[in-house]
Amino acid sequence: ILEARDLGNPVQQTSRLLTVVVKDVDDHPPQFERQRNSVPLMMEVEEEMPINMKIGEVIAIDKDIGRNAVIDYAIIYGNDDGVFGISRDDQNRGIITLDKRLDREMSGLHTLTIKCFEPTDRINKISKMPYNKLKLDEIQVKVHVRDKDDNNPTFVERNLTRGVRVNAAIYTEIGKVHADDADAEADVINYHLENVTFHRPKTGMKRDLGESGFLVDPSTGVIQTNQSYGKYADGFFDVVVKATNSPDPTKADFAFLKIFVLQDTDLMKFVFDKNPVNVAKEMKEFKKDIEGAFAQPLTLNVYDNEFYSKVDGSLDFGRTSSCFQVLNQEDVVDLDNVQNLFNSKKN
């Protein structure tokens, strides 16, 4: 209150109210309310969530008022692919959103560094730098991506050819199928014999055996014999194996095996100067090379890799014998023609 008076008698005076307006000076930088040794802020989202959806928020404070208290935000580290975005809302919060597709199989954890600053300082503040816990204008956010069951089990090989001898003992292992599920938190895959069909091309016979004829281990995918196959000579089986790890019947994959019933008189033999383990590793490429060398479209089926048996019955552990057949579509090429195919003087 201002007061003015004179020196007369009586004294004359008057007063007036004076209002002083203090203007704010932008003297407080925005900061996050955290300790210098604080742990990262954790957020959790589900993969494949819609683009532009809000994931979470961060809040910084600025002790200034009015325009000087406006805060902007930027992700300065950990967002090289531009999966996430951040923007300021009308309450000065930093809203983190999803800008691109989020795939748990690509990355299950994203660690972001978010910086707060005054809008006029954006150019000076958004340089790419790792998180510095001593700078209170930075905060670290970890986004954990929850897995969604968006992948089906998939067989490594869907089409396989195997052979079984007519006199094979019960529980003889014929082969193995294997499937993978790309989901990071996928359940265990189970294998199931879906269907077996027997064919005898010479007579045109076809018989549906349903889920019988072979055994499939539900955990390992190993395929074994469960009977004698003498009555199935001169034929082959079409076998369908299913892989699944979900009650949803659409989330499954199928492997298709052609299993030929073999007699020793139908087979020829490769002998390799390597042990069976090394031969098995190279067999796929070897088979491809042989089939590529044939002058006509023929298929080479190699059925086993065993230690080579010498004439005296002893085993040579440094060599491998592998029985094989050559097929023309579904028909076995007779042995004389096979010998001609591998006769270097004629081919």
GROMACS .gro file of C-alpha atoms in nm:
model
  347
    1ILE     CA    1   0.000   0.000   0.000
    2LEU     CA    2   0.140   0.341  -0.097
    3GLU     CA    3   0.048   0.638   0.122
    4ALA     CA    4   0.100   1.012   0.055
    5ARG     CA    5   0.050   1.293   0.315
    6ASP     CA    6   0.119   1.669   0.347
    7LEU     CA    7   0.266   1.873   0.632
    8GLY     CA    8  -0.042   2.083   0.697
    9ASN     CA    9  -0.251   2.097   1.008
   10PRO     CA   10  -0.458   1.895   1.001
   11VAL     CA   11  -0.257   1.649   0.793
   12GLN     CA   12  -0.412   1.553   0.461
   13GLN     CA   13  -0.330   1.204   0.324
   14THR     CA   14  -0.431   0.944   0.067
   15SER     CA   15  -0.333   0.580  -0.011
   16ARG     CA   16  -0.333   0.348  -0.308
   17LEU     CA   17  -0.288  -0.027  -0.358
   18LEU     CA   18   0.018  -0.115  -0.573
   19THR     CA   19   0.026  -0.461  -0.737
   20VAL     CA   20   0.371  -0.602  -0.826
   21VAL     CA   21   0.369  -0.883  -1.087
   22VAL     CA   22   0.675  -1.115  -1.070
   23LYS     CA   23   0.745  -1.266  -1.409
   24ASP     CA   24   0.873  -1.624  -1.423
   25VAL     CA   25   1.223  -1.676  -1.549
   26ASP     CA   26   1.297  -2.008  -1.720
   27ASP     CA   27   1.559  -2.113  -1.468
   28HIS     CA   28   1.461  -2.478  -1.395
   29PRO     CA   29   1.542  -2.756  -1.639
   30PRO     CA   30   1.289  -3.040  -1.670
   31GLN     CA   31   1.383  -3.358  -1.485
   32PHE     CA   32   1.247  -3.699  -1.402
   33GLU     CA   33   1.167  -3.763  -1.039
   34ARG     CA   34   1.401  -4.055  -0.980
   35GLN     CA   35   1.712  -4.145  -0.787
   36ARG     CA   36   2.043  -4.164  -0.969
   37ASN     CA   37   2.064  -4.536  -0.896
   38SER     CA   38   1.700  -4.610  -0.974
   39VAL     CA   39   1.603  -4.922  -1.170
   40PRO     CA   40   1.452  -4.890  -1.520
   41LEU     CA   41   1.082  -4.831  -1.562
   42MET     CA   42   0.920  -5.161  -1.670
   43MET     CA   43   0.640  -5.191  -1.926
   44GLU     CA   44   0.481  -5.502  -2.075
   45VAL     CA   45   0.301  -5.541  -2.407
   46GLU     CA   46   0.176  -5.827  -2.622
   47GLU     CA   47   0.334  -5.889  -2.959
   48GLU     CA   48   0.133  -5.811  -3.272
   49MET     CA   49  -0.061  -5.535  -3.091
   50PRO     CA   50  -0.214  -5.273  -3.326
   51ILE     CA   51   0.004  -4.992  -3.456
   52ASN     CA   52  -0.031  -4.652  -3.282
   53MET     CA   53  -0.153  -4.812  -2.959
   54LYS     CA   54  -0.034  -4.661  -2.630
   55ILE     CA   55   0.225  -4.872  -2.449
   56GLY     CA   56   0.284  -4.653  -2.144
   57GLU     CA   57   0.386  -4.308  -2.027
   58VAL     CA   58   0.664  -4.117  -1.854
   59ILE     CA   59   0.627  -3.797  -1.656
   60ALA     CA   60   0.892  -3.531  -1.596
   61ILE     CA   61   0.859  -3.214  -1.386
   62ASP     CA   62   0.961  -2.854  -1.444
   63LYS     CA   63   0.939  -2.613  -1.148
   64ASP     CA   64   0.881  -2.322  -1.382
   65ILE     CA   65   0.528  -2.216  -1.468
   66GLY     CA   66   0.330  -2.139  -1.781
   67ARG     CA   67   0.510  -2.167  -2.109
   68ASN     CA   68   0.838  -2.223  -1.929
   69ALA     CA   69   0.701  -2.546  -1.780
   70VAL     CA   70   0.620  -2.714  -2.113
   71ILE     CA   71   0.818  -3.038  -2.150
   72ASP     CA   72   0.898  -3.235  -2.461
   73TYR     CA   73   1.031  -3.593  -2.488
   74ALA     CA   74   1.238  -3.804  -2.727
   75ILE     CA   75   1.371  -4.161  -2.741
   76ILE     CA   76   1.744  -4.109  -2.784
   77TYR     CA   77   1.870  -4.469  -2.758
   78GLY     CA   78   1.752  -4.826  -2.813
   79ASN     CA   79   1.504  -4.751  -3.090
   80ASP     CA   80   1.715  -4.796  -3.403
   81ASP     CA   81   1.434  -4.966  -3.595
   82GLY     CA   82   1.182  -4.697  -3.504
   83VAL     CA   83   0.946  -4.948  -3.343
   84PHE     CA   84   0.842  -4.700  -3.073
   85GLY     CA   85   0.739  -4.337  -3.072
   86ILE     CA   86   0.682  -4.078  -2.799
   87SER     CA   87   0.483  -3.755  -2.793
   88ARG     CA   88   0.370  -3.497  -2.536
   89ASP     CA   89   0.003  -3.482  -2.438
   90ASP     CA   90  -0.184  -3.181  -2.298
   91GLN     CA   91  -0.088  -3.282  -1.943
   92ASN     CA   92   0.286  -3.268  -2.014
   93ARG     CA   93   0.323  -3.647  -2.013
   94GLY     CA   94   0.534  -3.842  -2.258
   95ILE     CA   95   0.306  -4.101  -2.424
   96ILE     CA   96   0.495  -4.403  -2.562
   97THR     CA   97   0.327  -4.563  -2.862
   98LEU     CA   98   0.390  -4.848  -3.103
   99ASP     CA   99   0.495  -4.721  -3.447
  100LYS     CA  100   0.586  -5.050  -3.616
  101ARG     CA  101   0.499  -5.421  -3.593
  102LEU     CA  102   0.618  -5.582  -3.270
  103ASP     CA  103   0.747  -5.938  -3.308
  104ARG     CA  104   0.844  -6.136  -2.997
  105GLU     CA  105   1.052  -6.375  -3.209
  106MET     CA  106   1.273  -6.086  -3.326
  107SER     CA  107   1.324  -5.938  -2.980
  108GLY     CA  108   1.160  -6.005  -2.647
  109LEU     CA  109   1.303  -5.703  -2.462
  110HIS     CA  110   1.355  -5.346  -2.577
  111THR     CA  111   1.560  -5.110  -2.359
  112LEU     CA  112   1.489  -4.743  -2.437
  113THR     CA  113   1.650  -4.423  -2.315
  114ILE     CA  114   1.405  -4.131  -2.299
  115LYS     CA  115   1.514  -3.771  -2.255
  116CYS     CA  116   1.304  -3.473  -2.143
  117PHE     CA  117   1.376  -3.114  -2.245
  118GLU     CA  118   1.222  -2.782  -2.331
  119PRO     CA  119   1.072  -2.774  -2.682
  120THR     CA  120   1.315  -2.503  -2.790
  121ASP     CA  121   1.610  -2.731  -2.702
  122ARG     CA  122   1.505  -3.030  -2.916
  123ILE     CA  123   1.787  -2.995  -3.170
  124ASN     CA  124   2.050  -2.982  -2.894
  125LYS     CA  125   1.904  -3.264  -2.683
  126ILE     CA  126   1.818  -3.550  -2.918
  127SER     CA  127   2.165  -3.671  -3.011
  128LYS     CA  128   2.196  -4.050  -2.991
  129MET     CA  129   2.369  -4.137  -2.665
  130PRO     CA  130   2.358  -4.438  -2.429
  131TYR     CA  131   2.175  -4.400  -2.099
  132ASN     CA  132   2.354  -4.194  -1.832
  133LYS     CA  133   2.205  -4.258  -1.489
  134LEU     CA  134   2.364  -3.940  -1.352
  135LYS     CA  135   2.158  -3.722  -1.584
  136LEU     CA  136   1.816  -3.673  -1.429
  137ASP     CA  137   1.672  -3.553  -1.759
  138GLU     CA  138   1.703  -3.914  -1.880
  139ILE     CA  139   1.510  -4.224  -1.781
  140GLN     CA  140   1.548  -4.584  -1.892
  141VAL     CA  141   1.243  -4.784  -1.995
  142LYS     CA  142   1.240  -5.160  -2.054
  143VAL     CA  143   0.957  -5.294  -2.269
  144HIS     CA  144   0.898  -5.667  -2.229
  145VAL     CA  145   0.712  -5.827  -2.520
  146ARG     CA  146   0.475  -6.107  -2.419
  147ASP     CA  147   0.468  -6.394  -2.664
  148LYS     CA  148   0.155  -6.457  -2.865
  149ASP     CA  149   0.087  -6.797  -3.017
  150ASP     CA  150   0.104  -6.674  -3.376
  151ASN     CA  151   0.322  -6.947  -3.525
  152ASN     CA  152   0.237  -7.307  -3.603
  153PRO     CA  153   0.477  -7.597  -3.554
  154THR     CA  154   0.670  -7.647  -3.877
  155PHE     CA  155   0.847  -7.964  -3.987
  156VAL     CA  156   1.211  -7.920  -4.079
  157GLU     CA  157   1.149  -8.166  -4.364
  158ARG     CA  158   0.794  -8.226  -4.485
  159ASN     CA  159   0.865  -8.492  -4.747
  160LEU     CA  160   1.086  -8.786  -4.660
  161THR     CA  161   1.160  -9.127  -4.806
  162ARG     CA  162   1.261  -9.421  -4.588
  163GLY     CA  163   1.281  -9.798  -4.616
  164VAL     CA  164   1.197 -10.093  -4.393
  165ARG     CA  165   1.314 -10.450  -4.449
  166VAL     CA  166   1.049 -10.722  -4.470
  167ASN     CA  167   1.213 -10.908  -4.180
  168ALA     CA  168   1.285 -10.604  -3.960
  169ALA     CA  169   1.245 -10.671  -3.590
  170ILE     CA  170   0.963 -10.501  -3.400
  171TYR     CA  171   1.064 -10.158  -3.263
  172THR     CA  172   1.330 -10.112  -3.532
  173GLU     CA  173   1.384  -9.741  -3.584
  174ILE     CA  174   1.301  -9.635  -3.940
  175GLY     CA  175   1.356  -9.262  -3.913
  176LYS     CA  176   1.271  -8.949  -3.725
  177VAL     CA  177   1.068  -8.635  -3.794
  178HIS     CA  178   1.128  -8.304  -3.624
  179ALA     CA  179   0.926  -7.982  -3.608
  180ASP     CA  180   1.006  -7.637  -3.464
  181ASP     CA  181   0.782  -7.359  -3.337
  182ALA     CA  182   0.913  -7.005  -3.385
  183ASP     CA  183   0.717  -6.876  -3.083
  184ALA     CA  184   0.963  -6.795  -2.806
  185GLU     CA  185   0.740  -6.939  -2.535
  186ALA     CA  186   0.586  -7.220  -2.740
  187ASP     CA  187   0.458  -7.535  -2.570
  188VAL     CA  188   0.622  -7.872  -2.629
  189ILE     CA  189   0.546  -8.020  -2.970
  190ASN     CA  190   0.374  -8.359  -2.982
  191TYR     CA  191   0.385  -8.598  -3.277
  192HIS     CA  192   0.099  -8.822  -3.384
  193LEU     CA  193   0.056  -9.086  -3.654
  194GLU     CA  194  -0.229  -8.940  -3.856
  195ASN     CA  195  -0.275  -9.191  -4.136
  196VAL     CA  196  -0.108  -9.481  -4.319
  197THR     CA  197  -0.191  -9.600  -4.671
  198PHE     CA  198  -0.029  -9.905  -4.836
  199HIS     CA  199   0.032  -9.919  -5.212
  200ARG     CA  200   0.141 -10.209  -5.432
  201PRO     CA  201   0.211 -10.052  -5.773
  202LYS     CA  202   0.243 -10.384  -5.961
  203THR     CA  203  -0.119 -10.475  -5.892
  204GLY     CA  204  -0.261 -10.128  -5.837
  205MET     CA  205  -0.368 -10.226  -5.486
  206LYS     CA  206  -0.430  -9.950  -5.228
  207ARG     CA  207  -0.529 -10.009  -4.866
  208ASP     CA  208  -0.604  -9.751  -4.599
  209LEU     CA  209  -0.461  -9.866  -4.265
  210GLY     CA  210  -0.570  -9.562  -4.064
  211GLU     CA  211  -0.343  -9.497  -3.766
  212SER     CA  212  -0.182  -9.842  -3.764
  213GLY     CA  213   0.126  -9.988  -3.930
  214PHE     CA  214   0.398  -9.798  -3.744
  215LEU     CA  215   0.475  -9.637  -3.409
  216VAL     CA  216   0.551  -9.268  -3.366
  217ASP     CA  217   0.698  -9.149  -3.037
  218PRO     CA  218   0.487  -8.846  -2.934
  219SER     CA  219   0.783  -8.667  -2.775
  220THR     CA  220   1.077  -8.741  -3.006
  221GLY     CA  221   0.913  -8.806  -3.344
  222VAL     CA  222   1.102  -9.135  -3.381
  223ILE     CA  223   0.924  -9.377  -3.617
  224GLN     CA  224   0.947  -9.750  -3.539
  225THR     CA  225   0.814 -10.079  -3.672
  226ASN     CA  226   0.537 -10.258  -3.482
  227GLN     CA  227   0.497 -10.572  -3.695
  228SER     CA  228   0.651 -10.790  -3.965
  229TYR     CA  229   0.617 -10.654  -4.318
  230GLY     CA  230   0.644 -10.977  -4.520
  231LYS     CA  231   0.289 -10.943  -4.651
  232TYR     CA  232   0.369 -10.591  -4.774
  233ALA     CA  233   0.657 -10.692  -5.004
  234ASP     CA  234   0.678 -10.512  -5.339
  235GLY     CA  235   0.496 -10.209  -5.201
  236PHE     CA  236   0.532  -9.890  -5.004
  237PHE     CA  237   0.347  -9.694  -4.735
  238ASP     CA  238   0.235  -9.333  -4.747
  239VAL     CA  239   0.259  -9.217  -4.387
  240VAL     CA  240   0.126  -8.887  -4.251
  241VAL     CA  241   0.263  -8.758  -3.918
  242LYS     CA  242   0.106  -8.460  -3.741
  243ALA     CA  243   0.290  -8.211  -3.518
  244THR     CA  244   0.091  -7.995  -3.279
  245ASN     CA  245   0.127  -7.807  -2.950
  246SER     CA  246  -0.212  -7.642  -2.922
  247PRO     CA  247  -0.573  -7.753  -2.875
  248ASP     CA  248  -0.654  -7.545  -3.183
  249PRO     CA  249  -0.670  -7.802  -3.467
  250THR     CA  250  -0.560  -7.543  -3.722
  251LYS     CA  251  -0.226  -7.493  -3.544
  252ALA     CA  252  -0.054  -7.803  -3.677
  253ASP     CA  253   0.180  -7.919  -3.950
  254PHE     CA  254   0.211  -8.247  -4.138
  255ALA     CA  255   0.505  -8.453  -4.260
  256PHE     CA  256   0.461  -8.700  -4.546
  257LEU     CA  257   0.678  -9.010  -4.554
  258LYS     CA  258   0.708  -9.272  -4.823
  259ILE     CA  259   0.834  -9.593  -4.662
  260PHE     CA  260   0.937  -9.869  -4.904
  261VAL     CA  261   0.923 -10.235  -4.799
  262LEU     CA  262   1.266 -10.371  -4.885
  263GLN     CA  263   1.412 -10.711  -4.958
  264ASP     CA  264   1.789 -10.752  -4.957
  265THR     CA  265   1.774 -10.873  -5.317
  266ASP     CA  266   1.629 -10.536  -5.418
  267LEU     CA  267   1.916 -10.334  -5.275
  268MET     CA  268   2.261 -10.220  -5.377
  269LYS     CA  269   2.522 -10.080  -5.145
  270PHE     CA  270   2.754  -9.780  -5.128
  271VAL     CA  271   3.077  -9.819  -4.927
  272PHE     CA  272   3.232  -9.501  -4.788
  273ASP     CA  273   3.577  -9.460  -4.635
  274LYS     CA  274   3.426  -9.263  -4.346
  275ASN     CA  275   3.242  -9.358  -4.029
  276PRO     CA  276   2.858  -9.351  -4.024
  277VAL     CA  277   2.840  -9.023  -3.831
  278ASN     CA  278   3.036  -8.831  -4.094
  279VAL     CA  279   2.855  -9.005  -4.378
  280ALA     CA  280   2.517  -8.907  -4.232
  281LYS     CA  281   2.626  -8.542  -4.220
  282GLU     CA  282   2.717  -8.541  -4.588
  283MET     CA  283   2.443  -8.771  -4.718
  284LYS     CA  284   2.198  -8.499  -4.816
  285GLU     CA  285   2.453  -8.328  -5.040
  286PHE     CA  286   2.576  -8.663  -5.175
  287LYS     CA  287   2.221  -8.764  -5.267
  288LYS     CA  288   2.166  -8.430  -5.441
  289ASP     CA  289   2.487  -8.468  -5.644
  290ILE     CA  290   2.404  -8.823  -5.755
  291GLU     CA  291   2.049  -8.733  -5.860
  292GLY     CA  292   2.185  -8.433  -6.050
  293ALA     CA  293   2.423  -8.661  -6.240
  294PHE     CA  294   2.146  -8.891  -6.365
  295ALA     CA  295   2.057  -8.831  -6.729
  296GLN     CA  296   1.687  -8.875  -6.647
  297PRO     CA  297   1.470  -8.764  -6.352
  298LEU     CA  298   1.537  -9.047  -6.105
  299THR     CA  299   1.533  -9.052  -5.725
  300LEU     CA  300   1.807  -9.202  -5.510
  301ASN     CA  301   1.688  -9.345  -5.179
  302VAL     CA  302   1.955  -9.427  -4.919
  303TYR     CA  303   1.812  -9.628  -4.632
  304ASP     CA  304   2.079  -9.681  -4.368
  305ASN     CA  305   2.434  -9.595  -4.263
  306GLU     CA  306   2.608  -9.881  -4.082
  307PHE     CA  307   2.962  -9.986  -4.004
  308TYR     CA  308   3.096 -10.186  -4.297
  309SER     CA  309   3.083 -10.560  -4.244
  310LYS     CA  310   3.385 -10.749  -4.380
  311VAL     CA  311   3.372 -11.090  -4.543
  312ASP     CA  312   3.471 -11.258  -4.216
  313GLY     CA  313   3.182 -11.085  -4.035
  314SER     CA  314   3.395 -10.836  -3.842
  315LEU     CA  315   3.314 -10.464  -3.851
  316ASP     CA  316   3.533 -10.194  -4.001
  317PHE     CA  317   3.470  -9.891  -3.779
  318GLY     CA  318   3.637  -9.655  -4.024
  319ARG     CA  319   3.407  -9.738  -4.314
  320THR     CA  320   3.033  -9.720  -4.378
  321SER     CA  321   2.795  -9.923  -4.589
  322SER     CA  322   2.468  -9.770  -4.705
  323CYS     CA  323   2.198  -9.966  -4.886
  324PHE     CA  324   2.015  -9.783  -5.162
  325GLN     CA  325   1.759  -9.803  -5.440
  326VAL     CA  326   1.691  -9.592  -5.746
  327LEU     CA  327   1.329  -9.505  -5.824
  328ASN     CA  328   1.158  -9.382  -6.135
  329GLN     CA  329   0.858  -9.201  -5.984
  330GLU     CA  330   0.702  -9.479  -5.770
  331ASP     CA  331   0.866  -9.775  -5.948
  332VAL     CA  332   1.192  -9.932  -5.836
  333VAL     CA  333   1.456  -9.940  -6.108
  334ASP     CA  334   1.584 -10.299  -6.147
  335LEU     CA  335   1.938 -10.374  -6.037
  336ASP     CA  336   2.080 -10.427  -6.388
  337ASN     CA  337   1.971 -10.081  -6.495
  338VAL     CA  338   2.105  -9.932  -6.171
  339GLN     CA  339   2.443 -10.093  -6.237
  340ASN     CA  340   2.441  -9.942  -6.585
  341LEU     CA  341   2.368  -9.599  -6.437
  342PHE     CA  342   2.681  -9.621  -6.222
  343ASN     CA  343   2.897  -9.780  -6.491
  344SER     CA  344   3.158  -9.514  -6.565
  345LYS     CA  345   3.237  -9.667  -6.904
  346LYS     CA  346   2.879  -9.630  -7.023
  347ASN     CA  347   2.793  -9.296  -6.857
   0.00000   0.00000   0.00000
